[in-house]
PDB file of C-alpha atoms in Angstrom:
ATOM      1  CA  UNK P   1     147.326  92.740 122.532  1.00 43.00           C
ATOM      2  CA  UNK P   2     143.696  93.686 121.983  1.00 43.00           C
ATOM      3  CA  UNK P   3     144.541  94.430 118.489  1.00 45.00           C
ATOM      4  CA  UNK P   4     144.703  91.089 117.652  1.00 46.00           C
ATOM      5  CA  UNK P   5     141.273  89.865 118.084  1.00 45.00           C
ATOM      6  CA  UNK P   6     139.486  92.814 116.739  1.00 44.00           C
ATOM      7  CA  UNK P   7     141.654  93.078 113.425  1.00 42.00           C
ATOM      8  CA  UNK P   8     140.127  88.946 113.266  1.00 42.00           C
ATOM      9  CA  UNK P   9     136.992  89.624 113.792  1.00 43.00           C
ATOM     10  CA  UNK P  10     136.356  91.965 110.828  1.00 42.00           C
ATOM     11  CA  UNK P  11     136.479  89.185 108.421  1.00 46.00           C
ATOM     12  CA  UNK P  12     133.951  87.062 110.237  1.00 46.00           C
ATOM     13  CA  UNK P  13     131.643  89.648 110.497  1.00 47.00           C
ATOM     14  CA  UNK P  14     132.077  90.672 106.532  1.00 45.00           C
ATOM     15  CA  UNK P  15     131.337  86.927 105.663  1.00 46.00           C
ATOM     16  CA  UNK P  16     128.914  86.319 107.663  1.00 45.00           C
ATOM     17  CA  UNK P  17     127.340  89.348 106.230  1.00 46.00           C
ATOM     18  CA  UNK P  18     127.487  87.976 102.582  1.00 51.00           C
ATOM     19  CA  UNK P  19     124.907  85.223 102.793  1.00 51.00           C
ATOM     20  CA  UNK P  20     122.437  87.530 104.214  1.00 55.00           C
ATOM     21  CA  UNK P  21     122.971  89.879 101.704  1.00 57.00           C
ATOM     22  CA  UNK P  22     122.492  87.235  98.696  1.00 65.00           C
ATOM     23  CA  UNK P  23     119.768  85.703 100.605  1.00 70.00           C
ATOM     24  CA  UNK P  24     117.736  89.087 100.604  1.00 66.00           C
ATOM     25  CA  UNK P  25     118.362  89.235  97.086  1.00 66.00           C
ATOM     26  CA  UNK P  26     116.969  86.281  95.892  1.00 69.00           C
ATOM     27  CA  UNK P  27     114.360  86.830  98.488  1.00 70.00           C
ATOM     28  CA  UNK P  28     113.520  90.495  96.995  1.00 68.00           C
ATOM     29  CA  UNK P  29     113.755  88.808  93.088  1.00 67.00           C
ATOM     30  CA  UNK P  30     111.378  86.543  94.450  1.00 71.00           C
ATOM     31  CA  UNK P  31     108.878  89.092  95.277  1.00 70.00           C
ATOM     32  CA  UNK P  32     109.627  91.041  92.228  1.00 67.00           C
ATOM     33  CA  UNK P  33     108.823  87.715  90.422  1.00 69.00           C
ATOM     34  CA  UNK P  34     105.412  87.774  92.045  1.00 76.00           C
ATOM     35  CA  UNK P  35     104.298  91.276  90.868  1.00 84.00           C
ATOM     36  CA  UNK P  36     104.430  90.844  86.850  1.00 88.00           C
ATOM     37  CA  UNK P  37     102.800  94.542  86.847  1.00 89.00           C
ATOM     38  CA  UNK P  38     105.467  95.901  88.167  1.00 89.00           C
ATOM     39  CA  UNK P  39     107.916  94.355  86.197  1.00 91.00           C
ATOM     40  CA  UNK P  40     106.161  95.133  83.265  1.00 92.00           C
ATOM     41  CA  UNK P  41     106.002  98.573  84.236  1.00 92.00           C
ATOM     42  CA  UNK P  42     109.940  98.657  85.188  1.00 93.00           C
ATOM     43  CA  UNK P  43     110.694  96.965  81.221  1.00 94.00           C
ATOM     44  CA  UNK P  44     108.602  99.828  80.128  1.00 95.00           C
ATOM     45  CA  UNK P  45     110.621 102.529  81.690  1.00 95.00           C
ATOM     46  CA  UNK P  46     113.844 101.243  80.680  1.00 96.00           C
ATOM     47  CA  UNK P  47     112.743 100.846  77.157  1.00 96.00           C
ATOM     48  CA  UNK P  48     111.418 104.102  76.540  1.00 96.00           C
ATOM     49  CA  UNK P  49     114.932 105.542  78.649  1.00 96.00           C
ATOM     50  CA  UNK P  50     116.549 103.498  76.040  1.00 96.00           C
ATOM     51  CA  UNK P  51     114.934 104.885  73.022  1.00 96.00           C
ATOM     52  CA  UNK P  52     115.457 108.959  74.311  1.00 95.00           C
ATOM     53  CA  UNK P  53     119.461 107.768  74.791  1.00 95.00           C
ATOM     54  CA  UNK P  54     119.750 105.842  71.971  1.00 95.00           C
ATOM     55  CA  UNK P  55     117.357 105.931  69.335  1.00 94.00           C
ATOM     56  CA  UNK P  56     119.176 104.869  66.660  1.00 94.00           C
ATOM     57  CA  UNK P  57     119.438 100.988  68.358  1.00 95.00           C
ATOM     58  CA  UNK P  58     115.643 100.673  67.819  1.00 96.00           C
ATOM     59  CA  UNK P  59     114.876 102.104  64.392  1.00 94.00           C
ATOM     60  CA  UNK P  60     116.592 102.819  61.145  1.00 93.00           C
ATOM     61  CA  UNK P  61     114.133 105.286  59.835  1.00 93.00           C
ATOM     62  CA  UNK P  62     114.459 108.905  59.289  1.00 92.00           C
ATOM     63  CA  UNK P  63     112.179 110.850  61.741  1.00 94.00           C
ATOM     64  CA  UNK P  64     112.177 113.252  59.541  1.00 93.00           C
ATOM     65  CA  UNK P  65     112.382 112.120  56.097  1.00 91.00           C
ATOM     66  CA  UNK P  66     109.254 110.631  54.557  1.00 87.00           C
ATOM     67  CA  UNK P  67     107.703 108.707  51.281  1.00 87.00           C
ATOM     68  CA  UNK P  68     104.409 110.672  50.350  1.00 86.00           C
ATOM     69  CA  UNK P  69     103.999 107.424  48.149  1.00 87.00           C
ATOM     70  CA  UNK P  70     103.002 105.749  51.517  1.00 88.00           C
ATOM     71  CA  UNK P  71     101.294 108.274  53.650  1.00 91.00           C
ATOM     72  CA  UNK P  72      98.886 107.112  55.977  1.00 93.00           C
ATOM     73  CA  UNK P  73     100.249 103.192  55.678  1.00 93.00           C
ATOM     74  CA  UNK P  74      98.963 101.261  58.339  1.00 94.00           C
ATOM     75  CA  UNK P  75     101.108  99.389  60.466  1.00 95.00           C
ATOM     76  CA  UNK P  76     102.899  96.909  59.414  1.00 94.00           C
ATOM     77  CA  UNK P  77     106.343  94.668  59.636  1.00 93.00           C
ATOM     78  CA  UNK P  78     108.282  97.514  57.828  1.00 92.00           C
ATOM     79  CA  UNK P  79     106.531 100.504  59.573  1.00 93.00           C
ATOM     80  CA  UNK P  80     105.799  99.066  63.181  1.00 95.00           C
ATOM     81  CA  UNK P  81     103.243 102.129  64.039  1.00 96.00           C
ATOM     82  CA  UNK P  82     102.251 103.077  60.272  1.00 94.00           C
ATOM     83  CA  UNK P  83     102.769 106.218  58.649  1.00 94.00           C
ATOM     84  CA  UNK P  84     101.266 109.791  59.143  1.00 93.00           C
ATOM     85  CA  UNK P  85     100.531 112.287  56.268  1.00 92.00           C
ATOM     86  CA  UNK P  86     103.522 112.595  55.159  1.00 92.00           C
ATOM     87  CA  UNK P  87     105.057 109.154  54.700  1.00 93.00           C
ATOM     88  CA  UNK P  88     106.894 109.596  57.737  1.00 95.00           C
ATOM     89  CA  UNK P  89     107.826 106.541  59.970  1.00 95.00           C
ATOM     90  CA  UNK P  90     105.126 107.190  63.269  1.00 96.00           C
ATOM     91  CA  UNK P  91     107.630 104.332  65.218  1.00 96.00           C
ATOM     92  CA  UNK P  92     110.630 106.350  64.551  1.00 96.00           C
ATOM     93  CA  UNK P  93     109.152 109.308  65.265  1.00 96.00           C
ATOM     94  CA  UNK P  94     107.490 108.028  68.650  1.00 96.00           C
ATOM     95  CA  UNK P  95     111.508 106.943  69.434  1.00 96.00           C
ATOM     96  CA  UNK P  96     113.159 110.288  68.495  1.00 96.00           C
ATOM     97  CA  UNK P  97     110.111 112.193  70.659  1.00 94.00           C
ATOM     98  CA  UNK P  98     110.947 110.436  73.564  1.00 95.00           C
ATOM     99  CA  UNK P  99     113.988 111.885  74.138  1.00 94.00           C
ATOM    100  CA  UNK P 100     112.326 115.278  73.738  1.00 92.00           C
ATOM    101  CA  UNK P 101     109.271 114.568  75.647  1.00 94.00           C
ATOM    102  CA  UNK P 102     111.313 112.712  78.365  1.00 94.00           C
ATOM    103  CA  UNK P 103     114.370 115.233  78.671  1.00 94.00           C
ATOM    104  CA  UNK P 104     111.394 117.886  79.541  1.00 94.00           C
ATOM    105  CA  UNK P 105     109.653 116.142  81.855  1.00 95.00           C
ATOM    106  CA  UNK P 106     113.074 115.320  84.168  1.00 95.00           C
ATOM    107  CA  UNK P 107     114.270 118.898  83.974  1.00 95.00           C
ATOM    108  CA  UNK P 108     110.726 119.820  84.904  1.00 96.00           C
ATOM    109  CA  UNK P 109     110.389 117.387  87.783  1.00 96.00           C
ATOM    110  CA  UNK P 110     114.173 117.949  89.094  1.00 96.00           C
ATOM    111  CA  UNK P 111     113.469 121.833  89.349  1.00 96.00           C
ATOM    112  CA  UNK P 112     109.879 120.814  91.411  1.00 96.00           C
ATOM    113  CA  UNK P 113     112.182 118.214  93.642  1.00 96.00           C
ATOM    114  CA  UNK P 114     114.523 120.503  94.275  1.00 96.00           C
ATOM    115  CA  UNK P 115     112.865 123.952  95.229  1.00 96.00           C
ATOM    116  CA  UNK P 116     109.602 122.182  96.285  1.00 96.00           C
ATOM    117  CA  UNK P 117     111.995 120.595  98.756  1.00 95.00           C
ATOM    118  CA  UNK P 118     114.053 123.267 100.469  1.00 95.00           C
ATOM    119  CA  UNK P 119     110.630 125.381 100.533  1.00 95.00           C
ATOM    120  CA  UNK P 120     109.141 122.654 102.570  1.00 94.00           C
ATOM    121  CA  UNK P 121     111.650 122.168 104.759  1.00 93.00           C
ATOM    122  CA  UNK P 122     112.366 125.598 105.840  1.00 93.00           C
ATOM    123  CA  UNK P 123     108.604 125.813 106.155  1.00 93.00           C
ATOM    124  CA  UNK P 124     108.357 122.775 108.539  1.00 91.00           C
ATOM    125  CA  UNK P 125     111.655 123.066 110.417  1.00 89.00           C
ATOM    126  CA  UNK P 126     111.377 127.157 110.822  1.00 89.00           C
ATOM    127  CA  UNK P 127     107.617 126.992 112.178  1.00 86.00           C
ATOM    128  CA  UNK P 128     106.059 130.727 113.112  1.00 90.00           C
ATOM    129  CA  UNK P 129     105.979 133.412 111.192  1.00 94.00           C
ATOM    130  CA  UNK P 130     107.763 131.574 108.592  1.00 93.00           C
ATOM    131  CA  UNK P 131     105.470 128.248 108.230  1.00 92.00           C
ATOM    132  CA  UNK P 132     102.373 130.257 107.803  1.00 94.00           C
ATOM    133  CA  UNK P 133     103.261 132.550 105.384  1.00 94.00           C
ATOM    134  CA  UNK P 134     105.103 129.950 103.008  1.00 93.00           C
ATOM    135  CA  UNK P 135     102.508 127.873 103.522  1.00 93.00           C
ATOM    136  CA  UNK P 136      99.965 130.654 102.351  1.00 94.00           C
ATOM    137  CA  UNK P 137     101.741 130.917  99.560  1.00 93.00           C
ATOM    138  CA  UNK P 138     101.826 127.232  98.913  1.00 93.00           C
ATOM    139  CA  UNK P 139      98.116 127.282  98.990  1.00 93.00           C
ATOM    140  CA  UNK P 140      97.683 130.024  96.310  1.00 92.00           C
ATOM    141  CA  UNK P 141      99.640 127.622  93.939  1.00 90.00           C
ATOM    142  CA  UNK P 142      97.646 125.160  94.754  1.00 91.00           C
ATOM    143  CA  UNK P 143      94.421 126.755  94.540  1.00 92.00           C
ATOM    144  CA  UNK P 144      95.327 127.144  90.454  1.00 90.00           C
ATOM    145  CA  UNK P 145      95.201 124.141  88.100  1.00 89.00           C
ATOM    146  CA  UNK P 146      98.727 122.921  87.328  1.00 89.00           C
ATOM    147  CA  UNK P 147      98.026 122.952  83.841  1.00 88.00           C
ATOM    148  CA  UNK P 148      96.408 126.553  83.413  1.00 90.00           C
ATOM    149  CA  UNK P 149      99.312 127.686  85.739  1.00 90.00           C
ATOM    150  CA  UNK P 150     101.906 125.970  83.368  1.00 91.00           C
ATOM    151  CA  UNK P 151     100.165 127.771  80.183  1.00 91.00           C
ATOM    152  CA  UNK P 152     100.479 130.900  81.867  1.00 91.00           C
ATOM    153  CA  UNK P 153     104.010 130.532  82.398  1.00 90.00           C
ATOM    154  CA  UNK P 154     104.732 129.416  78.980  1.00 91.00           C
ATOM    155  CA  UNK P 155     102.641 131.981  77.321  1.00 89.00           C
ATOM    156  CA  UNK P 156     104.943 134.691  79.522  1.00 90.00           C
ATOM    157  CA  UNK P 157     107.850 132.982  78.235  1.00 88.00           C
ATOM    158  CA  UNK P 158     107.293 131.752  74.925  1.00 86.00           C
ATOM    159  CA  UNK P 159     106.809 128.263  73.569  1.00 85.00           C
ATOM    160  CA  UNK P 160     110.086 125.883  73.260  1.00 84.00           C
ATOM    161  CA  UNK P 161     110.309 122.325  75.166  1.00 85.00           C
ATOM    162  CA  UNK P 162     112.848 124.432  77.924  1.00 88.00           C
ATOM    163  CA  UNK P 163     109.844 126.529  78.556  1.00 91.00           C
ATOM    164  CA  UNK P 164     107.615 123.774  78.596  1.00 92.00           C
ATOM    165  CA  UNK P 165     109.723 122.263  81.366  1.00 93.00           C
ATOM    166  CA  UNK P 166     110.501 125.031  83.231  1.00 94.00           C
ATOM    167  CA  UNK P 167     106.949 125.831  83.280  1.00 93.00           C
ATOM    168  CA  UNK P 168     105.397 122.774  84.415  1.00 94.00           C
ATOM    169  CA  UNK P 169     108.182 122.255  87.235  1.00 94.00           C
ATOM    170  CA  UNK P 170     106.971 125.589  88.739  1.00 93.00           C
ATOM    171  CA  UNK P 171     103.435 124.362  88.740  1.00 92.00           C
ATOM    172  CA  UNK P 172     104.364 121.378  90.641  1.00 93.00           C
ATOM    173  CA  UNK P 173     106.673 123.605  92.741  1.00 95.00           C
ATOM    174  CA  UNK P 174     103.527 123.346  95.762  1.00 94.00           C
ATOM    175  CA  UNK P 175     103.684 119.724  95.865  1.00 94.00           C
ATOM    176  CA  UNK P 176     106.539 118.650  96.779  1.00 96.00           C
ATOM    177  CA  UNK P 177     106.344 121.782  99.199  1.00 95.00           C
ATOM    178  CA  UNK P 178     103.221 120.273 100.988  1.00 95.00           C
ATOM    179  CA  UNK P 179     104.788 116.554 101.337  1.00 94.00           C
ATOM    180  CA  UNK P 180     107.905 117.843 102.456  1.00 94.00           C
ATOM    181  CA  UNK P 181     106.915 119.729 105.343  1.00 94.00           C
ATOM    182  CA  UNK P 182     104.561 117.195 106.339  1.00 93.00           C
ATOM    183  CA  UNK P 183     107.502 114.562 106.364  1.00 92.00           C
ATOM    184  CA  UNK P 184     109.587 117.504 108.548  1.00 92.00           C
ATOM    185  CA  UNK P 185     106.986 118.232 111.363  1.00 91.00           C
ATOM    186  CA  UNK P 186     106.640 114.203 111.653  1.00 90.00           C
ATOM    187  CA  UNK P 187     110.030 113.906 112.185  1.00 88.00           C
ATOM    188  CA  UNK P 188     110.869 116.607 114.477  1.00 85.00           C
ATOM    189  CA  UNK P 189     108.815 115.542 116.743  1.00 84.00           C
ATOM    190  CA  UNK P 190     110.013 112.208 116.898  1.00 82.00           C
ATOM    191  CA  UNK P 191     112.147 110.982 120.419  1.00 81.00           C
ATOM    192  CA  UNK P 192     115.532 110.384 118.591  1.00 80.00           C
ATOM    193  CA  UNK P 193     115.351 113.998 117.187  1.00 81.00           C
ATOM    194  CA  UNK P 194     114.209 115.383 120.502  1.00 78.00           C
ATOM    195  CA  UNK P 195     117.364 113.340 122.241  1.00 84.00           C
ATOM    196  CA  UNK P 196     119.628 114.986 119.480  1.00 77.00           C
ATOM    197  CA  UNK P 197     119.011 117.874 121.038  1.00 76.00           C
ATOM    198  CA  UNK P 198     119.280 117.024 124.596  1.00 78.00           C
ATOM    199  CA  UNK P 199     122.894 115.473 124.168  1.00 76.00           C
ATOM    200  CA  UNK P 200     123.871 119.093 122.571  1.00 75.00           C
ATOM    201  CA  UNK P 201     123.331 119.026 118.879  1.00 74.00           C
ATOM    202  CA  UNK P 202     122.781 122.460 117.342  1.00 77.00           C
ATOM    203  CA  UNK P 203     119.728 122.773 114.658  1.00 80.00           C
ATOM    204  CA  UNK P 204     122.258 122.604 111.216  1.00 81.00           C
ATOM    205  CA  UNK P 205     123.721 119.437 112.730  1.00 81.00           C
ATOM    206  CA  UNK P 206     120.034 118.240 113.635  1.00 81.00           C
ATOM    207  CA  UNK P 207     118.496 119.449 110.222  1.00 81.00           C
ATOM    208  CA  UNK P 208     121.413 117.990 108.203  1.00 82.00           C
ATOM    209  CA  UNK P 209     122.195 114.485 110.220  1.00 84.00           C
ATOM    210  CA  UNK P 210     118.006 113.275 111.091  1.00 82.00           C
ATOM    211  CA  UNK P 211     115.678 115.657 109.623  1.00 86.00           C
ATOM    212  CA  UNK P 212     116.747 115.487 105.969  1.00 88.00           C
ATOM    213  CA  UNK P 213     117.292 111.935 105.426  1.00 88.00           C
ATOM    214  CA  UNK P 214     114.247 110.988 107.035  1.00 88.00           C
ATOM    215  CA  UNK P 215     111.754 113.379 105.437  1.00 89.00           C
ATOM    216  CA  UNK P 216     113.253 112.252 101.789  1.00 90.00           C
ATOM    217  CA  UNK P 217     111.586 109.069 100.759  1.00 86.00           C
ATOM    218  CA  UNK P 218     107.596 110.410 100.652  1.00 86.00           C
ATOM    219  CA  UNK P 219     109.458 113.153  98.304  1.00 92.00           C
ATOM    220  CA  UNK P 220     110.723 110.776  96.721  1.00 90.00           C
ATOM    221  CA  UNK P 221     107.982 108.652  96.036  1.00 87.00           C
ATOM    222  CA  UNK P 222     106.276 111.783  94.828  1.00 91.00           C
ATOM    223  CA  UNK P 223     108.627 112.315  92.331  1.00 92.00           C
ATOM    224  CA  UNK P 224     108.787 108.991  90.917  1.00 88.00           C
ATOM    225  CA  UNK P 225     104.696 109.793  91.004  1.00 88.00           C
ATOM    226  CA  UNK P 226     105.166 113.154  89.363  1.00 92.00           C
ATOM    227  CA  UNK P 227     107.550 111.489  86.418  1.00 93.00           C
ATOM    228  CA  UNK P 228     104.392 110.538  84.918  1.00 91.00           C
ATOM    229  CA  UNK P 229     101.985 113.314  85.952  1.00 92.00           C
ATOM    230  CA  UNK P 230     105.047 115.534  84.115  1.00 94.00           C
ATOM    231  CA  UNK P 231     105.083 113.646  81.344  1.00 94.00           C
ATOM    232  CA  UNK P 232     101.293 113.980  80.731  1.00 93.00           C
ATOM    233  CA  UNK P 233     101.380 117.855  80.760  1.00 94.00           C
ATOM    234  CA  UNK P 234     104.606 118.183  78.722  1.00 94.00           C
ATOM    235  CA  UNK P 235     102.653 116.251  76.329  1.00 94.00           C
ATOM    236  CA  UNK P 236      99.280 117.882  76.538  1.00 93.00           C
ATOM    237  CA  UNK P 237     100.961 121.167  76.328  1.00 93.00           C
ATOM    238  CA  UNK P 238     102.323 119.780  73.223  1.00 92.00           C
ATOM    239  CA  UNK P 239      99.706 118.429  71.764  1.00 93.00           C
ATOM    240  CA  UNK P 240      97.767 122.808  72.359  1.00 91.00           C
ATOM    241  CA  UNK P 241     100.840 123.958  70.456  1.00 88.00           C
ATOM    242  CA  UNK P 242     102.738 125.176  73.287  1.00 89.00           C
ATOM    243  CA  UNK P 243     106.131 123.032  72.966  1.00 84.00           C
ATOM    244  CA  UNK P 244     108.786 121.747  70.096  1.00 82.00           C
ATOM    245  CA  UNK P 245     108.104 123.308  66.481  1.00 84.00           C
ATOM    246  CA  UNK P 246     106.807 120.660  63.778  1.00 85.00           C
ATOM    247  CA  UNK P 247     109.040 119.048  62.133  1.00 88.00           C
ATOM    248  CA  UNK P 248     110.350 118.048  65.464  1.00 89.00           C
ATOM    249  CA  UNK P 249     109.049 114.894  66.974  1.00 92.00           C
ATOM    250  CA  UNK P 250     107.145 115.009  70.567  1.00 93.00           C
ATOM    251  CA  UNK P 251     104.216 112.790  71.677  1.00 94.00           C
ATOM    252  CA  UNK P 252     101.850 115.747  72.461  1.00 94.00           C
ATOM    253  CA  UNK P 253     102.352 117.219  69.227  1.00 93.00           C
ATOM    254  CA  UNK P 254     102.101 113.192  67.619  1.00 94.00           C
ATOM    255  CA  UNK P 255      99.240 112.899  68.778  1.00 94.00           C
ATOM    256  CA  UNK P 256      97.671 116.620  67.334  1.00 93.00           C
ATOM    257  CA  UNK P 257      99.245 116.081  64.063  1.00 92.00           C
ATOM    258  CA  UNK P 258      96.813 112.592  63.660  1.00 92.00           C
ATOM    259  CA  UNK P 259      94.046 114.321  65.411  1.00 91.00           C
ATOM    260  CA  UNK P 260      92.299 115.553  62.256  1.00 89.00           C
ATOM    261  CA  UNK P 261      92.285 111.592  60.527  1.00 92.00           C
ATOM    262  CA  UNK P 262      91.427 109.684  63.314  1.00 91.00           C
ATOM    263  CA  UNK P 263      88.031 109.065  61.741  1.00 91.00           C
ATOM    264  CA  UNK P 264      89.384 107.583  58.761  1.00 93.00           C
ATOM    265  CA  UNK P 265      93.537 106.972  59.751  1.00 93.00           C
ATOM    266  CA  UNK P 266      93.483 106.458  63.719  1.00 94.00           C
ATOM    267  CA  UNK P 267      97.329 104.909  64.094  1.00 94.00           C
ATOM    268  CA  UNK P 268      98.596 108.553  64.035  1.00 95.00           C
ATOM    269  CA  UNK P 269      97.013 109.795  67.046  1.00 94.00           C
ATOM    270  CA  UNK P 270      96.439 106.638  68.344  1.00 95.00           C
ATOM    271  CA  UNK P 271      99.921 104.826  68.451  1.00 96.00           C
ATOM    272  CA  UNK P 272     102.022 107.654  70.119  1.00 95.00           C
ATOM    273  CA  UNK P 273      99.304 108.159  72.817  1.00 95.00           C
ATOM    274  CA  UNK P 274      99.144 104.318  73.733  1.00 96.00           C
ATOM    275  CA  UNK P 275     102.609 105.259  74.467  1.00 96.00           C
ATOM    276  CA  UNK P 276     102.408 107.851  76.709  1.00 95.00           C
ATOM    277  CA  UNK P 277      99.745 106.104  78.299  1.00 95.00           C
ATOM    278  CA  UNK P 278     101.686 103.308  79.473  1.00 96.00           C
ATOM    279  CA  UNK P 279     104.658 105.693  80.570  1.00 95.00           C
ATOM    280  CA  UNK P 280     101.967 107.431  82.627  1.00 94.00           C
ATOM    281  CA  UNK P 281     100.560 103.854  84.436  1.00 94.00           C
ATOM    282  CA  UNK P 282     103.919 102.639  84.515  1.00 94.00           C
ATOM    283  CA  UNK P 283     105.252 105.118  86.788  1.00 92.00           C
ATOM    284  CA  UNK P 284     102.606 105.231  88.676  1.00 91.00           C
ATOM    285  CA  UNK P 285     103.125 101.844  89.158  1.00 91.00           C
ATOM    286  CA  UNK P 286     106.780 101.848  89.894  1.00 90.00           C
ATOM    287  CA  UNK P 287     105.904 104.819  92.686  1.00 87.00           C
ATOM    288  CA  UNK P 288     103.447 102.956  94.466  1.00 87.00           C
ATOM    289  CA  UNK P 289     105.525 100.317  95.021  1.00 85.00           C
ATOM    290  CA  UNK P 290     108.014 102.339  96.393  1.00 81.00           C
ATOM    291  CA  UNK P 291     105.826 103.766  98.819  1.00 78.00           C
ATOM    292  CA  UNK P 292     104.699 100.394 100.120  1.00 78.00           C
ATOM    293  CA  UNK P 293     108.404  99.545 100.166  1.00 75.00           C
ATOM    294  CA  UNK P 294     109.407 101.817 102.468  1.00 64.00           C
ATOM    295  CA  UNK P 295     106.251 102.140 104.944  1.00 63.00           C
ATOM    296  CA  UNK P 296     106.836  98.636 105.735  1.00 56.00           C
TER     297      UNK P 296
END
């Protein structure tokens, strides 16, 4: 008999659900609607995602094939960004780069996340012994410039764009370490995790069920922050020789390739890094407003 009324109920509460749902929809495209900057910044990133998955949609040049007949063209309707020394299309080469510039700077940011992450968190959650020496060490990485520490690394290893990302995810290693173990002594001190604990819960089910999804979204936010920070050393390690081989295309090395005409033939240099720029305020942008979001 009691069956009845709860197996009714369901549906009521699923519709009435619905309308809230679509109403904080509208209500959140409403704000987005307010913050052109941000949507701007969210077109950016989708369009430079498009051109490192899909390059060929954008451009029908060859990155690599050129017309010496019409080096150094300036931009135009047929070649969007110009041409560099070599007759080369600087648009389709700015396209084809991004997935080399952008595949870096993920793998480099996913290996930060992730080790940065578990480092923090058995720093915080261990406390002792434990805490202070990690944290030490944390320190020490800190203490060293993220890009000398990335040259280092690639110099030991040798220059390719794997190294490249391998080496600037370790420098950003400390980081994520520092945020994350912040976010893990806030929360295990709060009442709920404390009450956890009273009613029996053992410290995996603790760690795993509160501490963890509430110490994610500063980490989080840094890593949507550290997308573009990433992206600005994979290219600047680029651009000192360190990454992809000419011909290959990558903004870092773009940009050095126009560096020695930019007196007389700036679109080389100057078109690839207006490009990176706005990757680098864009996701800056796009962070930020995710950490507002969720402090509210």
């Amino acid at each position: 008999m009691t069956v009845e009324p709860d197996t009714l109920a369901a549906p009521a509460l699923s519709g009435s659900a619905r309308p809230g749902s679509g109403r904080a929809s509208l209500r959140r495209l409403g704000e987005l609607a307010q913050q052109p900057v941000l949507v701007a910044s969210w077109i950016t990133v989708l369009v430079v995602i498009g051109w490192a998955v899909a390059p060929r949609l954008f451009t029908s040049h060859s990155p690599y094939n050129g017309d010496s007949a019409a080096s150094f063209a300036p931009p135009s309707a047929e070649h969007w960004f110009g041409t560099d020394r070599l007759g080369r299309d600087l648009f389709a080469r700015t396209v084809y780069g991004a997935h080399t510039t952008l595949t870096a700077t993920l793998l480099a940011v996913l290996i930060a996340f992730a080790i940065g992450t578990v480092v923090g968190l058995i720093a915080g959650f261990s406390g002792g012994i434990v805490d202070i020496a990690v944290m030490r060490l944390v320190d020490v990485f800190l203490a060293i410039p993220s890009l000398l520490l990335a040259m280092v690394v690639v110099s030991v290893l040798g220059y390719s764009t794997q190294n490249i990302a391998l080496a600037v995810g370790i420098s950003s290693i400390a980081s994520f370490a520092r945020v994350m173990r912040a976010e893990v002594l806030t929360v295990v001190n709060q009442d709920y995790v404390k009450a956890a604990y009273g009613l029996g819960g053992g410290r995996p089910a603790v760690l795993l069920r509160h501490v963890v999804p509430n110490s994610l979204n500063s980490v989080i936010a840094l890593a949507a922050l550290e997308v573009g920070t990433a992206v600005l050393a994979v290219a600047s390690l680029g651009f000192l020789g360190y990454g992809a081989p000419p011909p290959q295309p990558e903004w870092g090395l773009l940009v050095a390739e126009g560096r020695d005409y930019v007196a007389t033939h700036p679109w080389p240099s100057i078109m690839p890094g207006l490009v990176l720029a706005l990757v680098v305020v864009a996701t800056h942008r796009i962070s930020t407003s995710y950490r507002k979001e969720h402090r509210r």
